[in-house]
Tab-separated table of C-alpha atoms and ligand atoms in Angstrom:
chain	number	residue	atom	x	y	z
A	1	UNK	CA	0.000	0.000	0.000
A	2	UNK	CA	2.779	2.440	0.932
A	3	UNK	CA	4.618	1.620	-2.259
A	4	UNK	CA	1.450	2.196	-4.258
A	5	UNK	CA	0.729	5.550	-2.611
A	6	UNK	CA	4.328	6.674	-3.141
A	7	UNK	CA	4.357	5.661	-6.767
A	8	UNK	CA	0.933	6.707	-7.943
A	9	UNK	CA	-0.503	9.319	-5.590
A	10	UNK	CA	0.475	12.809	-6.664
A	11	UNK	CA	2.769	13.846	-3.771
A	12	UNK	CA	1.806	17.499	-3.744
A	13	UNK	CA	-1.852	16.511	-3.552
A	14	UNK	CA	-1.651	14.315	-0.477
A	15	UNK	CA	-3.722	16.879	1.408
A	16	UNK	CA	-7.218	17.113	0.146
A	17	UNK	CA	-8.166	20.651	-0.754
A	18	UNK	CA	-9.988	21.889	2.340
A	19	UNK	CA	-12.400	23.882	0.240
A	20	UNK	CA	-12.876	21.277	-2.480
A	21	UNK	CA	-16.546	20.491	-2.983
A	22	UNK	CA	-17.830	17.047	-1.977
A	23	UNK	CA	-17.897	14.371	-4.649
A	24	UNK	CA	-21.276	14.335	-6.463
A	25	UNK	CA	-23.666	11.981	-4.688
A	26	UNK	CA	-24.355	10.287	-8.056
A	27	UNK	CA	-21.167	8.319	-7.445
A	28	UNK	CA	-22.224	7.037	-4.049
A	29	UNK	CA	-24.262	3.941	-3.381
A	30	UNK	CA	-26.898	4.585	-0.747
A	31	UNK	CA	-26.250	2.035	1.960
A	32	UNK	CA	-27.657	1.098	5.316
A	33	UNK	CA	-25.365	0.417	8.222
A	34	UNK	CA	-25.489	-3.109	9.683
A	35	UNK	CA	-26.677	-2.989	13.332
A	36	UNK	CA	-24.942	-6.184	14.261
A	37	UNK	CA	-22.189	-7.803	12.216
A	38	UNK	CA	-23.191	-11.265	13.422
A	39	UNK	CA	-26.678	-10.830	11.972
A	40	UNK	CA	-26.032	-9.519	8.472
A	41	UNK	CA	-29.746	-9.182	7.722
A	42	UNK	CA	-30.269	-6.513	10.394
A	43	UNK	CA	-29.670	-2.959	9.292
A	44	UNK	CA	-30.475	0.362	10.852
A	45	UNK	CA	-33.528	1.909	9.255
A	46	UNK	CA	-31.872	5.172	8.267
A	47	UNK	CA	-30.046	5.151	4.965
A	48	UNK	CA	-26.607	6.661	4.911
A	49	UNK	CA	-24.455	7.939	2.085
A	50	UNK	CA	-21.251	6.025	2.495
A	51	UNK	CA	-21.021	3.660	-0.439
A	52	UNK	CA	-17.656	4.788	-1.793
A	53	UNK	CA	-14.577	2.800	-2.729
A	54	UNK	CA	-12.070	2.693	0.100
A	55	UNK	CA	-8.409	3.187	-0.797
A	56	UNK	CA	-7.644	-0.119	0.888
A	57	UNK	CA	-10.196	-2.133	-1.114
A	58	UNK	CA	-8.534	-4.878	-3.127
A	59	UNK	CA	-9.426	-7.116	-6.055
A	60	UNK	CA	-7.990	-10.617	-5.803
A	61	UNK	CA	-6.607	-11.883	-9.080
A	62	UNK	CA	-7.282	-15.566	-8.400
A	63	UNK	CA	-10.530	-16.915	-7.013
A	64	UNK	CA	-10.013	-20.578	-7.698
A	65	UNK	CA	-8.796	-23.129	-5.175
A	66	UNK	CA	-6.101	-25.367	-6.626
A	67	UNK	CA	-5.643	-28.404	-4.422
A	68	UNK	CA	-2.305	-29.335	-5.902
A	69	UNK	CA	0.521	-27.717	-7.886
A	70	UNK	CA	-0.260	-30.254	-10.624
A	71	UNK	CA	-3.808	-28.897	-11.084
A	72	UNK	CA	-4.050	-27.275	-14.515
A	73	UNK	CA	-3.279	-23.559	-14.211
A	74	UNK	CA	-2.045	-23.698	-10.610
A	75	UNK	CA	0.873	-21.339	-11.129
A	76	UNK	CA	0.022	-19.311	-8.030
A	77	UNK	CA	0.688	-22.016	-5.490
A	78	UNK	CA	4.103	-23.228	-4.492
A	79	UNK	CA	5.214	-26.899	-4.357
A	80	UNK	CA	4.127	-27.017	-0.710
A	81	UNK	CA	0.644	-25.781	-1.691
A	82	UNK	CA	1.146	-22.347	-0.085
A	83	UNK	CA	-0.975	-19.698	-1.656
A	84	UNK	CA	0.649	-16.675	-3.276
A	85	UNK	CA	-1.941	-13.938	-2.945
A	86	UNK	CA	-2.095	-11.516	-5.850
A	87	UNK	CA	-4.254	-8.423	-5.785
A	88	UNK	CA	-4.755	-5.047	-7.366
A	89	UNK	CA	-6.464	-1.833	-6.251
A	90	UNK	CA	-10.209	-1.537	-6.669
A	91	UNK	CA	-11.302	1.175	-9.092
A	92	UNK	CA	-14.079	3.669	-8.468
A	93	UNK	CA	-15.044	6.922	-6.749
A	94	UNK	CA	-13.287	7.823	-3.489
A	95	UNK	CA	-15.080	9.855	-0.859
A	96	UNK	CA	-12.616	12.742	-1.062
A	97	UNK	CA	-11.600	14.399	-4.304
A	98	UNK	CA	-8.182	15.879	-4.987
A	99	UNK	CA	-8.985	18.469	-7.636
A	100	UNK	CA	-11.277	21.448	-7.679
A	101	UNK	CA	-13.400	20.727	-10.747
A	102	UNK	CA	-13.433	24.377	-11.868
A	103	UNK	CA	-9.602	24.353	-11.893
A	104	UNK	CA	-9.400	21.219	-14.035
A	105	UNK	CA	-8.474	21.234	-17.681
A	106	UNK	CA	-8.838	17.666	-18.901
A	107	UNK	CA	-7.491	16.330	-22.198
A	108	UNK	CA	-8.151	13.060	-24.001
A	109	UNK	CA	-5.824	11.552	-26.597
A	110	UNK	CA	-6.171	8.346	-28.658
A	111	UNK	CA	-3.032	6.752	-30.150
A	112	UNK	CA	-1.955	3.686	-32.135
A	113	UNK	CA	-4.378	1.791	-34.375
A	114	UNK	CA	-8.180	1.847	-34.371
A	115	UNK	CA	-10.128	-0.382	-32.030
A	116	UNK	CA	-13.906	-0.737	-31.532
A	117	UNK	CA	-15.015	1.234	-28.485
A	118	UNK	CA	-12.642	4.235	-28.609
A	119	UNK	CA	-15.573	6.615	-29.055
A	120	UNK	CA	-17.475	4.923	-26.226
A	121	UNK	CA	-14.566	5.578	-23.844
A	122	UNK	CA	-14.104	9.199	-24.997
A	123	UNK	CA	-17.836	9.782	-24.554
A	124	UNK	CA	-17.951	8.370	-21.061
A	125	UNK	CA	-14.848	10.249	-19.870
A	126	UNK	CA	-16.449	13.516	-21.011
A	127	UNK	CA	-19.820	12.723	-19.434
A	128	UNK	CA	-18.256	11.702	-16.110
A	129	UNK	CA	-15.976	14.772	-16.024
A	130	UNK	CA	-19.040	16.968	-16.552
A	131	UNK	CA	-20.835	15.277	-13.656
A	132	UNK	CA	-17.824	16.115	-11.460
A	133	UNK	CA	-18.304	19.710	-12.599
A	134	UNK	CA	-15.416	20.007	-15.058
A	135	UNK	CA	-16.126	22.564	-17.793
A	136	UNK	CA	-12.801	22.650	-19.623
A	137	UNK	CA	-12.446	19.393	-21.587
A	138	UNK	CA	-10.490	19.063	-24.820
A	139	UNK	CA	-9.479	16.366	-27.265
A	140	UNK	CA	-5.930	16.244	-28.652
A	141	UNK	CA	-6.245	15.418	-32.368
A	142	UNK	CA	-4.391	12.536	-34.031
A	143	UNK	CA	-2.606	10.985	-31.077
A	144	UNK	CA	0.560	12.338	-29.475
A	145	UNK	CA	1.253	14.147	-32.773
A	146	UNK	CA	-1.526	16.605	-31.812
A	147	UNK	CA	0.693	17.944	-29.012
A	148	UNK	CA	3.374	19.182	-31.407
A	149	UNK	CA	1.772	19.749	-34.805
A	150	UNK	CA	0.887	23.447	-34.886
A	151	UNK	CA	-1.663	22.879	-37.640
A	152	UNK	CA	-3.745	20.687	-35.355
A	153	UNK	CA	-5.952	22.457	-32.828
A	154	UNK	CA	-7.590	21.163	-29.658
A	155	UNK	CA	-11.144	19.882	-30.028
A	156	UNK	CA	-13.473	21.285	-27.342
A	157	UNK	CA	-15.531	18.438	-25.862
A	158	UNK	CA	-18.835	18.445	-24.032
A	159	UNK	CA	-21.742	16.084	-23.538
A	160	UNK	CA	-23.409	17.698	-26.518
A	161	UNK	CA	-20.418	16.972	-28.767
A	162	UNK	CA	-19.980	13.356	-27.680
A	163	UNK	CA	-23.625	12.375	-27.208
A	164	UNK	CA	-23.857	10.111	-30.269
A	165	UNK	CA	-20.244	9.374	-31.160
A	166	UNK	CA	-20.437	5.784	-29.878
A	167	UNK	CA	-22.868	4.988	-32.685
A	168	UNK	CA	-19.981	4.828	-35.125
A	169	UNK	CA	-16.568	3.163	-35.030
A	170	UNK	CA	-13.173	4.845	-35.270
A	171	UNK	CA	-12.063	7.700	-33.041
A	172	UNK	CA	-13.658	11.146	-32.983
A	173	UNK	CA	-10.199	12.562	-32.253
A	174	UNK	CA	-8.254	10.562	-34.845
A	175	UNK	CA	-5.219	8.375	-34.148
A	176	UNK	CA	-1.578	8.274	-35.227
A	177	UNK	CA	1.734	6.552	-34.658
A	178	UNK	CA	5.055	8.245	-33.942
A	179	UNK	CA	5.058	11.908	-32.931
A	180	UNK	CA	6.905	14.157	-30.468
A	181	UNK	CA	9.163	13.081	-27.600
A	182	UNK	CA	8.072	13.070	-23.965
A	183	UNK	CA	9.675	16.447	-23.143
A	184	UNK	CA	7.792	18.173	-25.950
A	185	UNK	CA	4.530	16.560	-24.833
A	186	UNK	CA	5.003	17.744	-21.235
A	187	UNK	CA	6.015	21.238	-22.441
A	188	UNK	CA	2.779	21.283	-24.381
A	189	UNK	CA	0.777	20.103	-21.323
A	190	UNK	CA	2.265	22.989	-19.341
A	191	UNK	CA	1.546	25.545	-22.061
A	192	UNK	CA	-2.030	24.376	-22.410
A	193	UNK	CA	-2.567	24.188	-18.642
A	194	UNK	CA	-3.742	20.566	-18.789
A	195	UNK	CA	-3.864	18.842	-15.388
A	196	UNK	CA	-5.716	15.644	-16.258
A	197	UNK	CA	-4.605	13.591	-19.235
A	198	UNK	CA	-6.543	10.511	-20.349
A	199	UNK	CA	-4.523	8.370	-22.710
A	200	UNK	CA	-6.247	5.690	-24.779
A	201	UNK	CA	-3.844	3.334	-26.489
A	202	UNK	CA	-1.853	0.123	-26.531
A	203	UNK	CA	1.505	-0.864	-25.092
A	204	UNK	CA	3.422	1.873	-26.968
A	205	UNK	CA	0.961	4.558	-25.900
A	206	UNK	CA	1.118	3.355	-22.295
A	207	UNK	CA	4.930	3.423	-22.342
A	208	UNK	CA	4.504	7.024	-23.467
A	209	UNK	CA	1.918	7.733	-20.733
A	210	UNK	CA	4.266	6.319	-18.114
A	211	UNK	CA	7.111	8.515	-19.357
A	212	UNK	CA	4.807	11.581	-19.334
A	213	UNK	CA	3.787	10.729	-15.738
A	214	UNK	CA	7.444	10.564	-14.647
A	215	UNK	CA	8.382	13.783	-16.457
A	216	UNK	CA	5.432	15.594	-14.810
A	217	UNK	CA	6.632	14.325	-11.416
A	218	UNK	CA	10.159	15.494	-12.149
A	219	UNK	CA	8.842	18.955	-12.969
A	220	UNK	CA	6.477	18.811	-9.954
A	221	UNK	CA	3.437	19.430	-12.103
A	222	UNK	CA	-0.028	18.721	-10.737
A	223	UNK	CA	-1.011	16.425	-13.590
A	224	UNK	CA	-2.861	13.108	-13.389
A	225	UNK	CA	-1.996	10.814	-16.274
A	226	UNK	CA	-4.485	7.960	-16.561
A	227	UNK	CA	-4.384	5.221	-19.197
A	228	UNK	CA	-7.198	3.182	-20.667
A	229	UNK	CA	-5.742	0.111	-22.402
A	230	UNK	CA	-6.813	-0.157	-26.017
A	231	UNK	CA	-5.719	-3.419	-27.527
A	232	UNK	CA	-7.943	-5.383	-29.804
A	233	UNK	CA	-5.495	-8.317	-29.394
A	234	UNK	CA	-6.382	-8.624	-25.677
A	235	UNK	CA	-2.667	-8.867	-24.870
A	236	UNK	CA	-2.438	-6.812	-21.657
A	237	UNK	CA	-1.236	-8.674	-18.580
A	238	UNK	CA	-3.564	-9.344	-15.624
A	239	UNK	CA	-6.753	-8.185	-17.363
A	240	UNK	CA	-9.706	-10.456	-18.146
A	241	UNK	CA	-10.186	-8.686	-21.436
A	242	UNK	CA	-9.615	-5.316	-23.042
A	243	UNK	CA	-12.260	-3.338	-24.912
A	244	UNK	CA	-12.719	-4.094	-28.597
A	245	UNK	CA	-11.699	-7.734	-28.236
A	246	UNK	CA	-15.219	-9.084	-27.885
A	247	UNK	CA	-16.410	-7.074	-30.889
A	248	UNK	CA	-13.394	-8.229	-32.908
A	249	UNK	CA	-14.124	-11.885	-32.187
A	250	UNK	CA	-17.769	-11.434	-33.165
A	251	UNK	CA	-16.841	-9.659	-36.397
A	252	UNK	CA	-14.082	-12.198	-37.152
A	253	UNK	CA	-16.690	-14.940	-37.094
A	254	UNK	CA	-18.390	-13.283	-40.050
A	255	UNK	CA	-15.159	-13.475	-42.057
A	256	UNK	CA	-14.670	-17.104	-41.035
A	257	UNK	CA	-18.223	-17.907	-42.059
A	258	UNK	CA	-17.669	-16.314	-45.492
A	259	UNK	CA	-14.439	-18.284	-45.887
A	260	UNK	CA	-16.293	-21.454	-44.932
A	261	UNK	CA	-19.104	-20.830	-47.421
A	262	UNK	CA	-16.612	-20.068	-50.205
A	263	UNK	CA	-14.556	-23.168	-49.406
A	264	UNK	CA	-17.571	-25.424	-48.931
A	265	UNK	CA	-19.171	-24.313	-52.191
A	266	UNK	CA	-16.038	-24.826	-54.287
A	267	UNK	CA	-14.595	-28.160	-55.383
A	268	UNK	CA	-11.698	-28.760	-52.985
A	269	UNK	CA	-12.039	-25.289	-51.550
A	270	UNK	CA	-9.647	-23.935	-48.926
A	271	UNK	CA	-10.432	-20.684	-47.112
A	272	UNK	CA	-7.679	-18.782	-45.319
A	273	UNK	CA	-8.599	-16.016	-42.849
A	274	UNK	CA	-5.924	-13.814	-41.283
A	275	UNK	CA	-6.896	-12.159	-38.022
A	276	UNK	CA	-5.214	-9.594	-35.743
A	277	UNK	CA	-2.717	-10.810	-33.154
A	278	UNK	CA	0.879	-9.637	-33.442
A	279	UNK	CA	2.260	-11.630	-30.550
A	280	UNK	CA	-0.900	-13.116	-29.008
A	281	UNK	CA	-3.371	-15.408	-30.703
A	282	UNK	CA	-6.415	-14.653	-28.538
A	283	UNK	CA	-8.587	-13.363	-31.402
A	284	UNK	CA	-7.755	-16.321	-33.675
A	285	UNK	CA	-8.290	-18.815	-30.828
A	286	UNK	CA	-11.582	-17.309	-29.648
A	287	UNK	CA	-12.953	-16.793	-33.165
A	288	UNK	CA	-12.067	-20.414	-34.017
A	289	UNK	CA	-13.722	-21.627	-30.835
A	290	UNK	CA	-16.867	-19.597	-31.312
A	291	UNK	CA	-17.345	-20.177	-35.049
A	292	UNK	CA	-16.859	-23.942	-34.986
A	293	UNK	CA	-16.008	-23.747	-38.704
A	294	UNK	CA	-12.220	-23.684	-38.445
A	295	UNK	CA	-10.129	-26.796	-39.200
A	296	UNK	CA	-6.707	-25.302	-38.534
A	297	UNK	CA	-5.961	-22.455	-36.114
A	298	UNK	CA	-2.418	-21.060	-36.148
A	299	UNK	CA	-1.181	-18.624	-33.494
A	300	UNK	CA	2.193	-16.965	-32.752
A	301	UNK	CA	2.650	-18.792	-29.447
A	302	UNK	CA	2.557	-22.273	-30.986
A	303	UNK	CA	5.259	-23.125	-33.552
A	304	UNK	CA	4.208	-25.273	-36.501
A	305	UNK	CA	5.718	-26.985	-39.547
A	306	UNK	CA	4.151	-25.930	-42.786
A	307	UNK	CA	5.769	-28.357	-45.219
A	308	UNK	CA	6.825	-31.892	-44.414
A	309	UNK	CA	4.934	-35.058	-43.466
A	310	UNK	CA	3.377	-33.635	-40.263
A	311	UNK	CA	2.974	-30.083	-41.526
A	312	UNK	CA	-0.078	-27.928	-42.244
A	313	UNK	CA	-0.038	-28.781	-45.970
A	314	UNK	CA	-0.278	-32.530	-45.495
A	315	UNK	CA	-3.162	-32.007	-43.055
A	316	UNK	CA	-4.890	-29.824	-45.666
A	317	UNK	CA	-4.497	-32.673	-48.173
A	318	UNK	CA	-6.049	-35.043	-45.648
A	319	UNK	CA	-8.928	-32.590	-45.055
A	320	UNK	CA	-9.636	-32.279	-48.798
A	321	UNK	CA	-9.672	-36.063	-49.101
A	322	UNK	CA	-11.954	-36.608	-46.108
A	323	UNK	CA	-14.115	-33.451	-45.866
A	324	UNK	CA	-13.764	-31.944	-49.329
A	325	UNK	CA	-12.919	-28.461	-47.998
A	326	UNK	CA	-11.017	-26.729	-45.198
A	327	UNK	CA	-10.810	-23.422	-43.324
A	328	UNK	CA	-7.549	-22.047	-41.889
A	329	UNK	CA	-7.587	-19.233	-39.335
A	330	UNK	CA	-4.194	-17.622	-38.784
A	331	UNK	CA	-3.077	-14.813	-36.471
A	332	UNK	CA	-0.937	-12.154	-38.195
A	333	UNK	CA	2.086	-12.844	-35.987
A	334	UNK	CA	2.032	-16.630	-36.534
A	335	UNK	CA	4.707	-18.371	-38.595
A	336	UNK	CA	6.847	-15.239	-39.051
A	337	UNK	CA	9.877	-17.553	-39.107
A	338	UNK	CA	8.631	-18.835	-42.472
A	339	UNK	CA	8.725	-15.391	-44.068
A	340	UNK	CA	11.590	-13.262	-45.263
A	341	UNK	CA	12.534	-10.613	-42.696
A	342	UNK	CA	12.052	-7.061	-43.977
A	343	UNK	CA	13.541	-5.091	-41.028
A	344	UNK	CA	10.987	-2.368	-41.863
A	345	UNK	CA	9.430	-0.475	-38.943
A	346	UNK	CA	6.418	1.832	-38.646
A	347	UNK	CA	6.489	5.415	-37.312
A	348	UNK	CA	6.336	4.127	-33.715
A	349	UNK	CA	9.224	1.712	-34.240
A	350	UNK	CA	7.115	-1.479	-34.375
A	351	UNK	CA	8.448	-4.136	-36.771
A	352	UNK	CA	6.303	-4.479	-39.901
A	353	UNK	CA	5.303	-8.123	-40.280
A	354	UNK	CA	5.323	-10.127	-43.495
A	355	UNK	CA	1.874	-11.298	-44.646
A	356	UNK	CA	1.451	-14.872	-43.408
A	357	UNK	CA	-1.957	-15.104	-45.132
A	358	UNK	CA	-0.459	-14.462	-48.572
A	359	UNK	CA	2.307	-16.960	-47.809
A	360	UNK	CA	-0.200	-19.661	-46.850
A	361	UNK	CA	-2.301	-19.006	-49.960
A	362	UNK	CA	0.694	-19.084	-52.354
A	363	UNK	CA	2.424	-22.084	-50.780
A	364	UNK	CA	-0.839	-24.057	-50.653
A	365	UNK	CA	-1.557	-23.381	-54.324
A	366	UNK	CA	2.002	-24.390	-55.229
A	367	UNK	CA	1.844	-27.579	-53.140
A	368	UNK	CA	-1.414	-28.874	-54.622
A	369	UNK	CA	-0.266	-28.033	-58.147
A	370	UNK	CA	2.930	-30.010	-57.543
A	371	UNK	CA	1.104	-33.097	-56.290
A	372	UNK	CA	-1.490	-32.813	-59.069
A	373	UNK	CA	-4.518	-32.290	-56.804
A	374	UNK	CA	-7.064	-29.575	-57.607
A	375	UNK	CA	-7.422	-26.958	-54.852
A	376	UNK	CA	-9.268	-23.644	-54.868
A	377	UNK	CA	-7.559	-21.392	-52.283
A	378	UNK	CA	-9.182	-18.107	-51.220
A	379	UNK	CA	-7.708	-15.645	-48.763
A	380	UNK	CA	-9.636	-13.130	-46.663
A	381	UNK	CA	-7.989	-10.389	-44.570
A	382	UNK	CA	-10.796	-8.662	-42.641
A	383	UNK	CA	-8.435	-6.662	-40.360
A	384	UNK	CA	-9.438	-3.119	-41.368
A	385	UNK	CA	-13.132	-4.018	-41.544
A	386	UNK	CA	-13.005	-5.420	-38.012
A	387	UNK	CA	-11.050	-2.523	-36.500
A	388	UNK	CA	-13.489	0.050	-37.847
A	389	UNK	CA	-16.780	-1.356	-36.558
A	390	UNK	CA	-18.562	0.118	-33.553
A	391	UNK	CA	-18.392	-1.688	-30.232
A	392	UNK	CA	-20.919	-4.433	-29.543
A	393	UNK	CA	-23.117	-4.393	-26.434
A	394	UNK	CA	-20.639	-6.155	-24.184
A	395	UNK	CA	-17.740	-3.890	-25.206
A	396	UNK	CA	-20.048	-0.879	-24.929
A	397	UNK	CA	-20.569	-1.662	-21.249
A	398	UNK	CA	-16.860	-2.346	-20.677
A	399	UNK	CA	-15.907	0.985	-22.295
A	400	UNK	CA	-18.490	2.872	-20.264
A	401	UNK	CA	-17.242	1.543	-16.944
A	402	UNK	CA	-13.564	1.960	-17.893
A	403	UNK	CA	-14.198	5.573	-18.938
A	404	UNK	CA	-15.999	6.363	-15.674
A	405	UNK	CA	-13.273	4.736	-13.581
A	406	UNK	CA	-10.510	6.574	-15.432
A	407	UNK	CA	-12.086	9.857	-14.289
A	408	UNK	CA	-12.592	8.579	-10.719
A	409	UNK	CA	-8.886	7.625	-10.668
A	410	UNK	CA	-7.823	11.123	-11.709
A	411	UNK	CA	-10.091	12.778	-9.127
A	412	UNK	CA	-8.685	10.426	-6.475
A	413	UNK	CA	-5.280	12.028	-7.166
A	414	UNK	CA	-3.665	9.060	-8.881
A	415	UNK	CA	-1.302	9.266	-11.828
A	416	UNK	CA	0.647	6.724	-13.857
A	417	UNK	CA	-2.079	4.119	-13.570
A	418	UNK	CA	-4.344	2.339	-16.001
A	419	UNK	CA	-7.836	0.869	-15.647
A	420	UNK	CA	-8.786	-2.715	-16.289
A	421	UNK	CA	-11.199	-5.528	-15.680
A	422	UNK	CA	-9.580	-8.078	-13.369
A	423	UNK	CA	-11.406	-11.173	-12.319
A	424	UNK	CA	-14.762	-9.516	-13.170
A	425	UNK	CA	-13.979	-6.437	-11.013
A	426	UNK	CA	-12.692	-3.062	-12.196
A	427	UNK	CA	-9.240	-2.187	-10.920
A	428	UNK	CA	-6.404	0.363	-11.103
A	429	UNK	CA	-3.092	-1.114	-12.151
A	430	UNK	CA	0.466	0.269	-12.364
A	431	UNK	CA	1.327	0.904	-16.026
A	432	UNK	CA	4.870	-0.620	-16.025
A	433	UNK	CA	3.618	-3.901	-14.584
A	434	UNK	CA	0.918	-4.473	-17.194
A	435	UNK	CA	3.023	-3.582	-20.250
A	436	UNK	CA	6.288	-5.288	-19.258
A	437	UNK	CA	5.506	-7.914	-21.907
A	438	UNK	CA	2.419	-8.927	-23.887
A	439	UNK	CA	-0.033	-11.407	-22.418
A	440	UNK	CA	0.201	-14.609	-24.443
A	441	UNK	CA	-1.967	-17.637	-25.037
A	442	UNK	CA	-0.482	-20.395	-22.907
A	443	UNK	CA	-0.044	-23.404	-25.218
A	444	UNK	CA	-0.523	-25.609	-22.150
A	445	UNK	CA	-3.721	-23.878	-21.103
A	446	UNK	CA	-7.132	-25.515	-20.996
A	447	UNK	CA	-8.419	-22.932	-23.510
A	448	UNK	CA	-5.874	-23.738	-26.222
A	449	UNK	CA	-6.563	-27.436	-25.723
A	450	UNK	CA	-10.293	-26.757	-26.037
A	451	UNK	CA	-9.529	-24.980	-29.302
A	452	UNK	CA	-7.562	-27.992	-30.580
A	453	UNK	CA	-10.403	-30.303	-29.554
A	454	UNK	CA	-12.809	-28.088	-31.488
A	455	UNK	CA	-10.738	-27.862	-34.702
A	456	UNK	CA	-9.472	-31.437	-34.539
A	457	UNK	CA	-6.044	-30.349	-35.790
A	458	UNK	CA	-2.902	-32.331	-34.919
A	459	UNK	CA	0.364	-30.864	-33.567
A	460	UNK	CA	2.170	-29.691	-36.678
A	461	UNK	CA	5.548	-30.705	-35.279
B	501	ATP	P1	-1.454	-0.536	-31.033
B	501	ATP	O1	-1.921	-1.616	-30.160
B	501	ATP	O2	-2.489	-0.038	-31.958
B	501	ATP	O3	-0.148	-0.841	-31.707
B	501	ATP	P2	0.158	1.246	-29.479
B	501	ATP	O4	-0.169	2.204	-28.403
B	501	ATP	O5	1.111	0.151	-29.105
B	501	ATP	O6	-1.201	0.712	-30.043
B	501	ATP	P3	2.166	2.524	-31.126
B	501	ATP	O7	2.044	3.043	-32.515
B	501	ATP	O8	3.192	1.488	-30.848
B	501	ATP	O9	0.715	2.030	-30.747
B	501	ATP	O10	2.448	3.744	-30.124
B	501	ATP	C1	1.545	4.818	-30.005
B	501	ATP	C2	2.258	6.074	-29.577
B	501	ATP	O11	3.071	5.834	-28.437
B	501	ATP	C3	3.161	6.631	-30.662
B	501	ATP	O12	2.864	7.992	-30.799
B	501	ATP	C4	4.568	6.379	-30.156
B	501	ATP	O13	5.426	7.414	-30.518
B	501	ATP	C5	4.402	6.321	-28.649
B	501	ATP	N1	5.340	5.366	-28.057
B	501	ATP	C6	5.527	4.094	-28.436
B	501	ATP	N2	6.457	3.480	-27.674
B	501	ATP	C7	6.876	4.411	-26.781
B	501	ATP	C8	7.850	4.421	-25.721
B	501	ATP	N3	8.551	3.330	-25.413
B	501	ATP	N4	8.010	5.567	-25.020
B	501	ATP	C9	7.305	6.675	-25.337
B	501	ATP	N5	6.374	6.722	-26.300
B	501	ATP	C10	6.155	5.631	-27.030
B	502	MG	MG1	1.440	-1.780	-29.860
């Protein structure tokens, strides 16, 4: 707790402003006080306003009892069955607020690639800030670039502006990669008088947010930097899921279904669908599981042979012989070892991947031609169609709660944290801990084995 307070509570804000107004009662659950703890059903008749989140509330990350270290997934118990408790801080409104709402200038920025739900989060941050009484809310256009590009001007935001933005995909503010360094961003924050910064983005954006947080501390600025993780790949550590993932899986199923219909309707048809997932195959695995139409699922975490007697191609031959058609679902980061390295990087310094979908299509065509078997191979890459759709109902709810909690975190005086869903509860997490490396599909997990059971594919080793 002490470590947490030292790292993430703004030091110069440790004393609550004596004349700060009380937090709006909207954020408080009306509760009745128990008369007697031993008789939980007995409450005093008068209702009291005290349903806030306490700073010491915790969310446990594991709620399953593993009886033995050999139980599947029991990585949190030692060989002697001792429990290693893991927890994070519970998100939500605190009873005391650390900013005077009329002194707040809040800014929102969205960086990286598009992801369903960005507009939902922007909308909810604005709405919640307004309920706190904040009048000065702006959007920084086109990611971090908006801090330095003099041709780009701040977008004033209000409930009226954001009311319907969640009805379409994309980002109202625009996104970008690359952009100015941390010093320039913090200079710009100072010039603009911004004291709450909400950063929506992936691992790169969060690394940036963390650096901005540290630079603000160094300069002793009263700025809360709060992240909301945006990764369609669902590759952030400790979180149940990130927004956009659910929508992506649902939309990916449509592409898989089209591939299936094409393959099924052609003589010896093979459909190849490439889905998002640079280092983590969650979308490919979940879309394969949910669609039930995939015969081969390939993800970055699980190496596979493509040629050779136990490779993907010989299994495709077997599938054509036995089923007449086949569907392959591949994550973009899978099988990169098969492709020629380009060494190219994007504006943010991320390595540009070779197209595994094109490789699979070309090599499959070549293989069947060589062995004299007819095969009709079609390749679908629905990436940009999926990224641009609006959030589905489940992601809409996730975005709404994440947006609200981001604002509660800032008003609680925290900085350098991000918001996430952990074990079905909303929590604040330290940025460095959740982006230290991407969350991966565990090839030994029950879920991956369920996926293999569903596709019926062998180990391609
Ligand atoms: P996506 O999941 O879409 O890739 P991302 O946030 O990882 O999202 P990037 O393009 O990698 O997207 O980064 C977004 C922004 O963060 C860019 O403007 C980039 O300059 C900045 N950034 C990336 N890595 C760092 C870093 N290590 N330190 C500071 N800023 C960074
Ligand atoms: Mg990234």
